[in-house]
Coordinates of C-alpha atoms and ligand atoms in Angstrom, one line a residue:
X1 CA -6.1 33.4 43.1
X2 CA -2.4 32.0 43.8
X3 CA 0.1 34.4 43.1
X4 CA 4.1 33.5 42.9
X5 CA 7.3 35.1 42.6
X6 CA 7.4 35.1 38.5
X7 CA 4.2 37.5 38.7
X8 CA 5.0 40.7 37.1
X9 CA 1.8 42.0 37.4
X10 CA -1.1 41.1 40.3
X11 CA -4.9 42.7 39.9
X12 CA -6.5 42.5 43.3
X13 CA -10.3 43.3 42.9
X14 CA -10.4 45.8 41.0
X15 CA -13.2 48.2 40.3
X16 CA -14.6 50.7 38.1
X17 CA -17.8 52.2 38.3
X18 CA -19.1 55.5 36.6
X19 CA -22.0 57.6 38.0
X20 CA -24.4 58.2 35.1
X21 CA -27.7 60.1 35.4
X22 CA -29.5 56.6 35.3
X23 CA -27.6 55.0 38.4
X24 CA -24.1 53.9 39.1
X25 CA -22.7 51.6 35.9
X26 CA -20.5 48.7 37.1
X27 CA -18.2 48.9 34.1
X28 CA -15.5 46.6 36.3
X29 CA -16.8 44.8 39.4
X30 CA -14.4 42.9 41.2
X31 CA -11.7 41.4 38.8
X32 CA -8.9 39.7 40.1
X33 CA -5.6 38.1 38.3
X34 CA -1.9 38.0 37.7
X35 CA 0.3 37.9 34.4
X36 CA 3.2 36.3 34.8
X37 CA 7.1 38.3 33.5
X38 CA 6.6 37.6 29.4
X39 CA 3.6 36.1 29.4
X40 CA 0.2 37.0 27.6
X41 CA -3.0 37.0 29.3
X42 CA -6.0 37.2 26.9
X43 CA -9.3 38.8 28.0
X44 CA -12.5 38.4 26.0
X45 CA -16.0 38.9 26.2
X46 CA -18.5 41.0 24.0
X47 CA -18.9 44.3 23.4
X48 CA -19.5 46.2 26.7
X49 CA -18.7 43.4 29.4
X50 CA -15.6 46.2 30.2
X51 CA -12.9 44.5 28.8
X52 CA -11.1 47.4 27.3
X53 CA -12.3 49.4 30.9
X54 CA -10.3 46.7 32.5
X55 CA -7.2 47.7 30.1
X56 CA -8.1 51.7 30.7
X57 CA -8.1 51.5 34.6
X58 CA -5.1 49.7 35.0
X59 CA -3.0 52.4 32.7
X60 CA -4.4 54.8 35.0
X61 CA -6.4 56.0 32.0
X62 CA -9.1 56.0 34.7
X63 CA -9.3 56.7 37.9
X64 CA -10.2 53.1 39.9
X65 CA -13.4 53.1 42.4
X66 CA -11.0 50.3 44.3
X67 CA -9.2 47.3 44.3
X68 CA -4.7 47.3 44.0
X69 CA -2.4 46.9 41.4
X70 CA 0.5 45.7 42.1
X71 CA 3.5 46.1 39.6
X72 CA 6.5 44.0 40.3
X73 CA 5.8 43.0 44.1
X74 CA 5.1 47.1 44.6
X75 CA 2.0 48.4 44.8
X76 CA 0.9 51.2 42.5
X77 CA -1.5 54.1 43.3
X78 CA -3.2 55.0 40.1
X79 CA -4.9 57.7 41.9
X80 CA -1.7 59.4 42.4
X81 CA -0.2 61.6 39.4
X82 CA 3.5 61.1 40.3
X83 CA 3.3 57.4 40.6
X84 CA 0.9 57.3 37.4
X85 CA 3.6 59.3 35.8
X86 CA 6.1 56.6 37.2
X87 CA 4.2 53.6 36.2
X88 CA 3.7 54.9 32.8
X89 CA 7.6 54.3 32.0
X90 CA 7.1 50.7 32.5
X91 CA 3.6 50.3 30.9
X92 CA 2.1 51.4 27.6
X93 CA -1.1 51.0 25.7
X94 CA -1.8 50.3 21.8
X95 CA -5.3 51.3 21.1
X96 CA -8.2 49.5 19.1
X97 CA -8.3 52.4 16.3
X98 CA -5.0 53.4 14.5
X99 CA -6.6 56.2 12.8
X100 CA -7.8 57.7 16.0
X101 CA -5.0 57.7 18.4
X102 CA -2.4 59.1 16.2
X103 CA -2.3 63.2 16.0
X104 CA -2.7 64.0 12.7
X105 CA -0.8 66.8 12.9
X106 CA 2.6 65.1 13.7
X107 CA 5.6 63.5 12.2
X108 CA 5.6 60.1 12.9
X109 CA 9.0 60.9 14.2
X110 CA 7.7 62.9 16.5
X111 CA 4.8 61.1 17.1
X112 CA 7.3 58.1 18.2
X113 CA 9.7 60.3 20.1
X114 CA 6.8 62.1 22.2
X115 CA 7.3 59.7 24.7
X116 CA 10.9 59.6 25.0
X117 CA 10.2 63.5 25.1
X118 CA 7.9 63.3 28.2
X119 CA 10.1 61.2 30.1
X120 CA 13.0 62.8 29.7
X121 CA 15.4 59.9 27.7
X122 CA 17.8 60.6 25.6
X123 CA 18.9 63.6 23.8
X124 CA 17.3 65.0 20.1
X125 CA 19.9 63.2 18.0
X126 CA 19.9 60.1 20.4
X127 CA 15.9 60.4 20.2
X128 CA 15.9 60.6 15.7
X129 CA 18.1 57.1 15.9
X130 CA 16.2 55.4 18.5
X131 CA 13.0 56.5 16.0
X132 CA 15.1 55.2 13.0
X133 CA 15.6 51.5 15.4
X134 CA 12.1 51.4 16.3
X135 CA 10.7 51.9 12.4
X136 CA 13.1 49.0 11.5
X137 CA 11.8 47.2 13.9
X138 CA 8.3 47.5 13.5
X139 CA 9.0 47.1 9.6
X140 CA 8.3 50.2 8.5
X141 CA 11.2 52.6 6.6
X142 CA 13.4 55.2 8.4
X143 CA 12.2 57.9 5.6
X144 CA 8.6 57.2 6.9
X145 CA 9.4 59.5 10.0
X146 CA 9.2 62.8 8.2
X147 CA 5.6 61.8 7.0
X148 CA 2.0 62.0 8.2
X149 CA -0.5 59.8 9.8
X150 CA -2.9 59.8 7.1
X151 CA 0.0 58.7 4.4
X152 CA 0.0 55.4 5.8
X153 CA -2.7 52.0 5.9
X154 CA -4.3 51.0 8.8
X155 CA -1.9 48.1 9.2
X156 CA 1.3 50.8 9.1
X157 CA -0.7 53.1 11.2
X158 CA -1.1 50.3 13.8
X159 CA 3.1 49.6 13.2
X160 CA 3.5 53.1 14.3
X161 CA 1.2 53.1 17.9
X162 CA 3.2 49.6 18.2
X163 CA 6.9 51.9 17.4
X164 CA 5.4 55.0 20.3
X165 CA 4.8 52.0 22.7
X166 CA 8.3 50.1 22.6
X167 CA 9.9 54.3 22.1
X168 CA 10.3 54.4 26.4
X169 CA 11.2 50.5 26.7
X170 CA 8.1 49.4 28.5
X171 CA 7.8 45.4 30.3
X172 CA 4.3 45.6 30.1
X173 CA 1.4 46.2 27.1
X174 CA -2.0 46.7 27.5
X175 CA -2.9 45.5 23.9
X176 CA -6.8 46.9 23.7
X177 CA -8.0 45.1 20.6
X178 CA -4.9 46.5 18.8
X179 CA -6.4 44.9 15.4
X180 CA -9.9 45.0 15.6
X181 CA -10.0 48.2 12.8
X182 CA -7.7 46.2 10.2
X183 CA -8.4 44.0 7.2
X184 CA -8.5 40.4 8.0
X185 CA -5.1 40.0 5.6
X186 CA -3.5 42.6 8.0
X187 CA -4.5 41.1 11.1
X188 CA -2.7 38.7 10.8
X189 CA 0.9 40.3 9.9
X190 CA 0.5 42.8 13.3
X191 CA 0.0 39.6 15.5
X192 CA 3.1 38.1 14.4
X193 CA 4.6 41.4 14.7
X194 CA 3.3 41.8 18.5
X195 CA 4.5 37.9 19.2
X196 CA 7.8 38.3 17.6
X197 CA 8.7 41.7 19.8
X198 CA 7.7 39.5 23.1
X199 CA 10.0 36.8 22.3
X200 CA 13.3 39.1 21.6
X201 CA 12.4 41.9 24.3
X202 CA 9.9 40.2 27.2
X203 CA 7.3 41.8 26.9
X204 CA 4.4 40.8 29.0
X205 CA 0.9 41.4 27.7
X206 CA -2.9 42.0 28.6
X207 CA -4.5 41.7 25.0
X208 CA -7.8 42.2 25.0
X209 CA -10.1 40.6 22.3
X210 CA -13.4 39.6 20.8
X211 CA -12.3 37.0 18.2
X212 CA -11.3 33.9 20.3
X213 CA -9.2 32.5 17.4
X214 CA -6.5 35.4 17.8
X215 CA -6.8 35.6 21.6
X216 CA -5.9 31.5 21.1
X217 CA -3.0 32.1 19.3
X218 CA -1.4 34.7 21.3
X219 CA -2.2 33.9 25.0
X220 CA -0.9 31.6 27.7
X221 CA -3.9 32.2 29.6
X222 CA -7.7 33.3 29.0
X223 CA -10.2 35.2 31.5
X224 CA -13.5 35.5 30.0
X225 CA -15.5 38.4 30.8
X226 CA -19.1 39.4 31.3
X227 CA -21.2 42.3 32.3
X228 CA -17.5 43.6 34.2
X229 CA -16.6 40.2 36.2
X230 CA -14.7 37.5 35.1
X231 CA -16.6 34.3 35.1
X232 CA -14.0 32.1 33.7
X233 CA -10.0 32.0 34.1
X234 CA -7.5 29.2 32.7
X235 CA -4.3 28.5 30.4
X236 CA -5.3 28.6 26.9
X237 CA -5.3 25.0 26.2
X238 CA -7.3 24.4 29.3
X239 CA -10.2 26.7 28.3
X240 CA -10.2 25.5 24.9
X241 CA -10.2 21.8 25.9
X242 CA -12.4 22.0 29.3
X243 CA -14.5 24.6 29.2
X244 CA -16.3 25.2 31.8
X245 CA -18.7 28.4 32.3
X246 CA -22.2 28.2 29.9
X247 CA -20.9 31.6 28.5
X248 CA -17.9 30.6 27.5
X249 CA -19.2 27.7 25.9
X250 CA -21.6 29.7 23.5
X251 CA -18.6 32.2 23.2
X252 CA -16.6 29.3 21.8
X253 CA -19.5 27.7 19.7
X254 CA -19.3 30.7 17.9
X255 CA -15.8 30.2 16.9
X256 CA -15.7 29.0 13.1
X257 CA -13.7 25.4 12.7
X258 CA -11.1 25.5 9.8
X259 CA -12.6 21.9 8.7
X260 CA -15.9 22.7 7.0
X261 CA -17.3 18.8 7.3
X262 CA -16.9 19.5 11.1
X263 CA -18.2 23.0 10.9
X264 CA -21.4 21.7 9.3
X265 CA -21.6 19.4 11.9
X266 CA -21.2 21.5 15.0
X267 CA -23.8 22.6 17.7
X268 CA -23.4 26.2 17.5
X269 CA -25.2 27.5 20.8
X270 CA -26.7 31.0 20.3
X271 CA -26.9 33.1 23.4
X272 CA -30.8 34.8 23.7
X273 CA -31.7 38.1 24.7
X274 CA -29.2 41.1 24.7
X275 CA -26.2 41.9 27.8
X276 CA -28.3 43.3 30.2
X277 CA -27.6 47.0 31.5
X278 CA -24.0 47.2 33.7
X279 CA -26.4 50.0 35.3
X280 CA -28.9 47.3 36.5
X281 CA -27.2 43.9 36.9
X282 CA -29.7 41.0 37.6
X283 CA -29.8 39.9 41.3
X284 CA -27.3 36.3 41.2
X285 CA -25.6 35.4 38.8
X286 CA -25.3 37.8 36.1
X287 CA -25.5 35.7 32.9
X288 CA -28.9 34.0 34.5
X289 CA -31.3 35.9 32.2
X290 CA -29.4 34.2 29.4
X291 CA -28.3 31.4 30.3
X292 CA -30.0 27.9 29.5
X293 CA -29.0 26.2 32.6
X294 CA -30.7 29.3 34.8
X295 CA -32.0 27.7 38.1
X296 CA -33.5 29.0 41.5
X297 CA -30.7 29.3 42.9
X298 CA -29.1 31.2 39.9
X299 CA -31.4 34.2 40.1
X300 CA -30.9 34.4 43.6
X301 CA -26.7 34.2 44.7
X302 CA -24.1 35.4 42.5
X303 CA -21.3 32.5 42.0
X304 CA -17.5 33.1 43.3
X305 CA -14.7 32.8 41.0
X306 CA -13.6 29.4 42.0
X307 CA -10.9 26.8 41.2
X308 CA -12.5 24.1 39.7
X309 CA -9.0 22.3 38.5
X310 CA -5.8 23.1 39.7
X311 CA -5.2 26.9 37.8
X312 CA -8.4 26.9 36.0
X313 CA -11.3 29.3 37.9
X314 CA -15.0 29.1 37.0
X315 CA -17.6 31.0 38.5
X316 CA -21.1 29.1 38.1
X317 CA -22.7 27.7 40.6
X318 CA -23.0 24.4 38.9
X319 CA -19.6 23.7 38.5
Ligands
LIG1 FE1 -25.8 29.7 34.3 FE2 -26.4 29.5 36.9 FE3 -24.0 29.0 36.1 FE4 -24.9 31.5 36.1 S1 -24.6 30.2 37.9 S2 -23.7 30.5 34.5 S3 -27.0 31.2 35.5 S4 -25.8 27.9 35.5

């Protein structure tokens, strides 16, 4: 995969496997990519092909079997404590569940200013009016810092784990399905929120999805992932308009058309059988015991991620 001097972030394959008492569970297998400085790379797949792994592993959140990351042309050892410590100044996470990830038993203030806390930024007073900024900014009140989690919605709850991430200036957000847990009315309202904060600070972003509509609307680019790999890698426009991979196809079939004359009319292409076990991936190509075009060949040698069009990588072996 080409990498070039606007990267700001460059996966080399990476891996994460987990022992378990049924065998070793390739939660990540090889994934390889870059984001470039304030851009948004969108990762997708269903439930349990490791996207939110991905996300985990590369905060450092767990500990990688192998592969690099490397974090504005340095490379960072996640396996190291001082240079997680280091990394995690630059990079922050929003999780999928608002409710879970805040403590209870805080202040949002404190909740907000824990960070700033940890890395040693700013004194108290400084700290209580960078909390004020970051509550304007999210669109929440400056009273709502003396108050508790559970006084607020799920969309202001996800405000506030938006607030802690910006509280230690970060570059970079892992986004794992930050509004997954929220009414569809909400869902919305915390995208335009995330979108607006990358266009007046730079953010760059790794937002990691289900629902292809969002992941359209917020990304420049689009890896689609299955059982841990990526099988499918292009701008946003380019996967929508070309795509490529059978898996990504019945992904996108799925995706409901605003136009209900065309939505009647469209071949929506179901996907048989269930994600087979990231314990015992089929031999080949892992998507062969589900997917229609299955050959010989299929069952028998995995596909490489490969550039089928200039920036747009496929891996199927009939491509
Ligand atoms: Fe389907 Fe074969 Fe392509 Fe895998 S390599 S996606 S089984 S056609």
């Amino acid at each position: 995969m080409s990498e070039n001097k606007n990267d700001l972030l460059v996966v080399k394959n990476l891996k994460k496997y987990f022992k378990t008492k049924s065998g070793l569970l390739h939660a990540v297998d090889d994934v390889s990519f870059t984001i470039g400085r304030g851009r948004t790379l969108g990762v997708v797949g269903e439930s349990g092909c490791g996207k939110s792994t991905l996300g985990r592993t590369m905060m450092g959140i767990y500990k990688p079997t192998k592969g690099k990351l490397i974090y504005g042309g340095k490379e960072v050892d996640l396996t190291d404590k001082k240079e997680r410590f280091a990394f995690a100044k630059k990079a922050q996470i929003i999780f999928q569940d608002p409710y879970a990830s805040l403590d209870p038993r805080m202040t949002v203030g404190s909740i907000i200013a824990e960070g700033m806390e940890i890395h040693g930024m700013y004194d108290e007073k400084k700290r209580q009016e960078r909390v004020a900024e970051l509550l304007d900014i999210v669109g929440l009140n400056r009273e709502h810092a003396n108050r508790f989690p559970h006084e607020f919605s799920g969309g202001q709850r996800q405000r506030i784990g938006i607030a802690r991430a910006l509280a230690i200036e970060p570059e970079f957000i892992v986004c794992d399905e930050p509004i997954s847990a929220l009414d569809v009315s909400i869902q919305a309202q915390v995208i335009n929120l995330l979108h607006e904060l990358q266009e007046k600070m730079g953010l760059t972003y790794l937002f990691i999805a289900h629902d292809l509509n969002i992941v359209k609307y917020i990304s420049d680019r689009i890896a689609v992932m299955y059982l841990g790999s990526v099988v499918e890698l292009a701008s946003s426009d380019e996967l929508y308009a070309n795509t490529l991979h059978p898996y990504s196809k019945a992904l996108l079939s799925a995706v409901p058309i605003p136009d209900p004359e065309k939505e009647a009319q469209k071949h929506r292409q179901i996907i048989d059988g269930d994600v087979p076990s990231p314990i015992n991936k089929p031999k080949g190509c892992a998507f062969s015991s589900r997917c229609p075009l299955a050959c010989d060949k299929c069952r028998e040698s995995a596909p490489q991620l490969k550039e089928a069009a200039p920036g747009h990588y496929v891996a199927c072996h009939l491509v």
